[in-house]
Amino acid sequence: MPHLWSLKRWRLRFPASRRRLPATAPTPRGVGDEPLSPLQVAWPEQSESCRMRVMETALSADVLALLETSGLPTEDLRAGRPITFLAASLNGELLGCVGYESSRDVVLLRSLAIQPMSQGRGLGRQLVVELQQHAKAAGGRTVFLLTTTAAPFFEQLGYERVARDAAPGFIAASTQFSELCPGSAQLMMRRL
C-alpha cells in the first residue's frame, strides 16, 4: 500500500484529468479527488490541511534576506526599483520567491531564490510557471533572464540561450544587465 506522502507527490505530477488511483489505494482523508489549484500545492511532509501559497508580495526583509543568502544582487532593490515579486510560503514561512520587471511585452525574470530546505522539490519550477502566467496576464509576451549558474534549469523550462547583444532595449538598459550581472552571465529567453 502506498504511503500518503507518495500519493500526494503523485497528485502533483499528474493533473486530475489524467490521474487514476488504483482501486486498492486509499484516498487521503480530507483531500478527495478535487484537483489542486495552480496556486496551492500540497507539501508532502506537512499535515493534509497545510497548503503552500504562491502570491504577489511586496519587497520585505524576509525576501531581501533570502536573496542575499542566495547570493543574488539586491542593491537596486534597496534603491526602490519597481519589481513585482511572487513568494511561496507555508504557514507564514517564506519558502521561495521570484521577481520580475516589465515594460510593455518584454519581461525580465530576476531573483529566483529558494530556501535550502525547500530545494529539489519543484518549487523553483512552480514559481517560474506562476511568474510566466502572471506576466502574460499583465501583457508580457517574451521573458528574458540572466544567469551564471542556472542555465540548465531554465532550459528544462523552455528557455533558450541568446547572445547578449540580441537583448531588447529594455533588457539592455536594466540595472541587472548593465551593472549587476557579470558579462559572463548567460542571457536566456522564452516566448509566452
mmCIF file of C-alpha atoms in Angstrom:
data_model
loop_
_atom_site.group_PDB
_atom_site.id
_atom_site.type_symbol
_atom_site.label_atom_id
_atom_site.label_comp_id
_atom_site.label_asym_id
_atom_site.label_seq_id
_atom_site.Cartn_x
_atom_site.Cartn_y
_atom_site.Cartn_z
ATOM 1 C CA MET A 1 0.000 0.000 0.000
ATOM 2 C CA PRO A 2 1.495 3.422 -0.970
ATOM 3 C CA HIS A 3 2.296 5.952 1.709
ATOM 4 C CA LEU A 4 0.259 9.144 1.958
ATOM 5 C CA TRP A 5 3.378 11.141 1.013
ATOM 6 C CA SER A 6 3.802 9.258 -2.273
ATOM 7 C CA LEU A 7 0.114 9.726 -3.114
ATOM 8 C CA LYS A 8 0.361 13.470 -2.607
ATOM 9 C CA ARG A 9 3.542 13.665 -4.661
ATOM 10 C CA TRP A 10 1.767 11.682 -7.382
ATOM 11 C CA ARG A 11 -1.102 14.217 -7.319
ATOM 12 C CA LEU A 12 1.412 16.977 -8.118
ATOM 13 C CA ARG A 13 2.785 15.230 -11.184
ATOM 14 C CA PHE A 14 -0.487 14.306 -12.877
ATOM 15 C CA PRO A 15 -3.468 16.601 -13.465
ATOM 16 C CA ALA A 16 -6.867 15.342 -12.329
ATOM 17 C CA SER A 17 -7.886 14.534 -15.902
ATOM 18 C CA ARG A 18 -5.000 12.029 -16.252
ATOM 19 C CA ARG A 19 -4.956 10.777 -12.662
ATOM 20 C CA ARG A 20 -6.359 7.360 -11.843
ATOM 21 C CA LEU A 21 -5.784 5.900 -8.406
ATOM 22 C CA PRO A 22 -5.547 2.117 -8.199
ATOM 23 C CA ALA A 23 -8.703 0.532 -6.757
ATOM 24 C CA THR A 24 -6.798 -0.682 -3.685
ATOM 25 C CA ALA A 25 -5.132 2.641 -2.856
ATOM 26 C CA PRO A 26 -6.766 4.568 -0.024
ATOM 27 C CA THR A 27 -7.911 8.114 -0.717
ATOM 28 C CA PRO A 28 -6.227 10.523 1.716
ATOM 29 C CA ARG A 29 -8.714 11.793 4.282
ATOM 30 C CA GLY A 30 -9.881 15.351 3.591
ATOM 31 C CA VAL A 31 -8.234 15.566 0.189
ATOM 32 C CA GLY A 32 -10.790 13.803 -2.017
ATOM 33 C CA ASP A 33 -10.416 13.865 -5.764
ATOM 34 C CA GLU A 34 -10.501 17.622 -6.277
ATOM 35 C CA PRO A 35 -7.523 18.875 -8.283
ATOM 36 C CA LEU A 36 -5.084 21.178 -6.586
ATOM 37 C CA SER A 37 -5.275 24.712 -7.914
ATOM 38 C CA PRO A 38 -2.091 26.103 -9.507
ATOM 39 C CA LEU A 39 -1.724 28.470 -6.550
ATOM 40 C CA GLN A 40 -1.900 25.749 -3.921
ATOM 41 C CA VAL A 41 0.489 22.808 -3.921
ATOM 42 C CA ALA A 42 0.381 20.071 -1.303
ATOM 43 C CA TRP A 43 3.629 19.919 0.680
ATOM 44 C CA PRO A 44 4.268 16.207 1.349
ATOM 45 C CA GLU A 45 5.820 16.401 4.818
ATOM 46 C CA GLN A 46 3.080 18.602 6.229
ATOM 47 C CA SER A 47 -0.326 17.604 7.503
ATOM 48 C CA GLU A 48 -3.131 17.331 4.961
ATOM 49 C CA SER A 49 -4.604 20.702 5.889
ATOM 50 C CA CYS A 50 -1.407 22.615 5.074
ATOM 51 C CA ARG A 51 -1.109 24.231 1.660
ATOM 52 C CA MET A 52 1.690 26.226 0.158
ATOM 53 C CA ARG A 53 0.514 29.552 -1.267
ATOM 54 C CA VAL A 54 2.074 31.486 -4.106
ATOM 55 C CA MET A 55 1.053 35.130 -4.125
ATOM 56 C CA GLU A 56 2.195 38.568 -5.180
ATOM 57 C CA THR A 57 4.103 40.233 -2.373
ATOM 58 C CA ALA A 58 5.941 43.432 -1.572
ATOM 59 C CA LEU A 59 9.679 43.524 -1.085
ATOM 60 C CA SER A 60 10.143 42.572 2.553
ATOM 61 C CA ALA A 61 13.011 41.947 4.943
ATOM 62 C CA ASP A 62 12.440 38.173 4.539
ATOM 63 C CA VAL A 63 12.635 38.392 0.735
ATOM 64 C CA LEU A 64 15.776 40.551 0.907
ATOM 65 C CA ALA A 65 17.411 38.145 3.368
ATOM 66 C CA LEU A 66 16.625 35.153 1.123
ATOM 67 C CA LEU A 67 18.027 36.923 -1.941
ATOM 68 C CA GLU A 68 21.213 37.884 -0.101
ATOM 69 C CA THR A 69 21.628 34.374 1.330
ATOM 70 C CA SER A 70 21.268 33.022 -2.213
ATOM 71 C CA GLY A 71 23.992 35.367 -3.468
ATOM 72 C CA LEU A 72 21.658 37.397 -5.698
ATOM 73 C CA PRO A 73 22.049 41.150 -6.221
ATOM 74 C CA THR A 74 19.832 43.420 -4.117
ATOM 75 C CA GLU A 75 21.491 46.822 -4.477
ATOM 76 C CA ASP A 76 18.931 48.154 -6.962
ATOM 77 C CA LEU A 77 16.051 46.702 -4.940
ATOM 78 C CA ARG A 78 17.122 48.667 -1.880
ATOM 79 C CA ALA A 79 17.093 51.791 -4.045
ATOM 80 C CA GLY A 80 13.381 51.263 -4.693
ATOM 81 C CA ARG A 81 13.442 49.750 -8.181
ATOM 82 C CA PRO A 82 9.867 48.688 -9.108
ATOM 83 C CA ILE A 83 9.824 44.898 -9.198
ATOM 84 C CA THR A 84 6.882 42.520 -8.883
ATOM 85 C CA PHE A 85 7.618 39.616 -6.544
ATOM 86 C CA LEU A 86 5.825 36.311 -6.200
ATOM 87 C CA ALA A 87 6.509 34.445 -2.990
ATOM 88 C CA ALA A 88 5.749 30.908 -1.862
ATOM 89 C CA SER A 89 5.035 30.463 1.806
ATOM 90 C CA LEU A 90 3.793 27.728 4.070
ATOM 91 C CA ASN A 91 2.215 28.647 7.394
ATOM 92 C CA GLY A 92 3.674 32.149 7.109
ATOM 93 C CA GLU A 93 7.237 30.941 6.443
ATOM 94 C CA LEU A 94 8.883 32.123 3.215
ATOM 95 C CA LEU A 95 9.993 29.136 1.120
ATOM 96 C CA GLY A 96 10.984 30.907 -2.092
ATOM 97 C CA CYS A 97 10.470 33.931 -4.279
ATOM 98 C CA VAL A 98 10.887 35.192 -7.817
ATOM 99 C CA GLY A 99 10.741 38.714 -9.161
ATOM 100 C CA TYR A 100 10.240 40.376 -12.492
ATOM 101 C CA GLU A 101 10.373 43.760 -14.172
ATOM 102 C CA SER A 102 8.377 44.517 -17.282
ATOM 103 C CA SER A 103 7.990 47.076 -20.000
ATOM 104 C CA ARG A 104 5.018 46.509 -22.272
ATOM 105 C CA ASP A 105 5.515 43.000 -23.646
ATOM 106 C CA VAL A 106 9.128 42.389 -22.506
ATOM 107 C CA VAL A 107 9.691 40.823 -19.074
ATOM 108 C CA LEU A 108 12.953 40.421 -17.134
ATOM 109 C CA LEU A 109 12.799 37.462 -14.750
ATOM 110 C CA ARG A 110 15.133 38.010 -11.817
ATOM 111 C CA SER A 111 15.786 36.958 -8.288
ATOM 112 C CA LEU A 112 14.594 33.332 -8.211
ATOM 113 C CA ALA A 113 15.598 32.089 -4.769
ATOM 114 C CA ILE A 114 14.547 29.011 -2.785
ATOM 115 C CA GLN A 115 15.268 28.266 0.881
ATOM 116 C CA PRO A 116 17.843 25.431 1.139
ATOM 117 C CA MET A 117 15.358 23.187 2.999
ATOM 118 C CA SER A 118 12.877 23.541 0.107
ATOM 119 C CA GLN A 119 15.248 22.974 -2.801
ATOM 120 C CA GLY A 120 14.905 19.950 -5.065
ATOM 121 C CA ARG A 121 11.118 19.699 -4.678
ATOM 122 C CA GLY A 122 9.909 21.529 -7.777
ATOM 123 C CA LEU A 123 9.243 24.819 -6.020
ATOM 124 C CA GLY A 124 11.543 26.810 -8.325
ATOM 125 C CA ARG A 125 9.772 25.367 -11.360
ATOM 126 C CA GLN A 126 6.364 26.209 -9.848
ATOM 127 C CA LEU A 127 7.427 29.795 -9.121
ATOM 128 C CA VAL A 128 8.710 30.281 -12.682
ATOM 129 C CA VAL A 129 5.443 28.913 -14.116
ATOM 130 C CA GLU A 130 3.444 31.232 -11.845
ATOM 131 C CA LEU A 131 5.606 34.178 -12.885
ATOM 132 C CA GLN A 132 5.048 33.375 -16.568
ATOM 133 C CA GLN A 133 1.282 33.227 -16.057
ATOM 134 C CA HIS A 134 1.312 36.433 -14.028
ATOM 135 C CA ALA A 135 3.448 38.259 -16.608
ATOM 136 C CA LYS A 136 1.349 37.004 -19.516
ATOM 137 C CA ALA A 137 -1.843 38.214 -17.836
ATOM 138 C CA ALA A 138 -0.165 41.637 -17.493
ATOM 139 C CA GLY A 139 0.644 41.735 -21.246
ATOM 140 C CA GLY A 140 4.082 40.094 -21.304
ATOM 141 C CA ARG A 141 4.998 38.196 -24.463
ATOM 142 C CA THR A 142 8.694 37.377 -24.000
ATOM 143 C CA VAL A 143 10.593 36.613 -20.795
ATOM 144 C CA PHE A 144 14.339 37.228 -20.574
ATOM 145 C CA LEU A 145 16.725 36.350 -17.756
ATOM 146 C CA LEU A 146 20.422 36.444 -16.929
ATOM 147 C CA THR A 147 22.116 33.583 -15.113
ATOM 148 C CA THR A 148 25.617 32.457 -14.261
ATOM 149 C CA THR A 149 24.685 29.061 -12.793
ATOM 150 C CA ALA A 150 21.119 28.005 -13.657
ATOM 151 C CA ALA A 151 21.063 27.789 -17.476
ATOM 152 C CA PRO A 152 20.341 24.003 -17.491
ATOM 153 C CA PHE A 153 17.404 24.512 -15.095
ATOM 154 C CA PHE A 154 15.864 27.191 -17.315
ATOM 155 C CA GLU A 155 16.494 25.158 -20.486
ATOM 156 C CA GLN A 156 14.293 22.430 -18.982
ATOM 157 C CA LEU A 157 11.551 25.066 -18.716
ATOM 158 C CA GLY A 158 11.787 26.014 -22.384
ATOM 159 C CA TYR A 159 14.226 28.937 -22.216
ATOM 160 C CA GLU A 160 16.793 29.333 -24.980
ATOM 161 C CA ARG A 161 20.270 30.822 -24.779
ATOM 162 C CA VAL A 162 20.612 34.022 -26.815
ATOM 163 C CA ALA A 163 23.512 36.365 -27.491
ATOM 164 C CA ARG A 164 23.742 39.310 -25.105
ATOM 165 C CA ASP A 165 23.852 41.763 -27.995
ATOM 166 C CA ALA A 166 20.388 40.494 -29.062
ATOM 167 C CA ALA A 167 18.815 41.877 -25.861
ATOM 168 C CA PRO A 168 15.943 44.317 -26.443
ATOM 169 C CA GLY A 169 16.448 47.905 -25.288
ATOM 170 C CA PHE A 170 14.508 47.463 -22.028
ATOM 171 C CA ILE A 171 16.657 44.483 -21.024
ATOM 172 C CA ALA A 172 19.963 46.072 -22.104
ATOM 173 C CA ALA A 173 19.114 49.251 -20.149
ATOM 174 C CA SER A 174 18.203 47.360 -16.961
ATOM 175 C CA THR A 175 20.483 47.597 -13.954
ATOM 176 C CA GLN A 176 20.568 43.799 -13.837
ATOM 177 C CA PHE A 177 22.017 43.622 -17.368
ATOM 178 C CA SER A 178 24.247 46.690 -17.394
ATOM 179 C CA GLU A 179 25.669 46.743 -13.844
ATOM 180 C CA LEU A 180 24.804 43.880 -11.509
ATOM 181 C CA CYS A 181 25.363 40.711 -13.543
ATOM 182 C CA PRO A 182 28.842 39.964 -14.880
ATOM 183 C CA GLY A 183 29.490 39.998 -18.620
ATOM 184 C CA SER A 184 29.828 36.206 -18.452
ATOM 185 C CA ALA A 185 26.161 35.819 -17.390
ATOM 186 C CA GLN A 186 24.112 33.919 -19.956
ATOM 187 C CA LEU A 187 21.112 35.733 -21.461
ATOM 188 C CA MET A 188 18.124 33.442 -21.983
ATOM 189 C CA MET A 189 14.623 33.986 -23.340
ATOM 190 C CA ARG A 190 11.248 32.313 -23.718
ATOM 191 C CA ARG A 191 8.163 33.408 -25.617
ATOM 192 C CA LEU A 192 4.910 33.166 -23.687
#
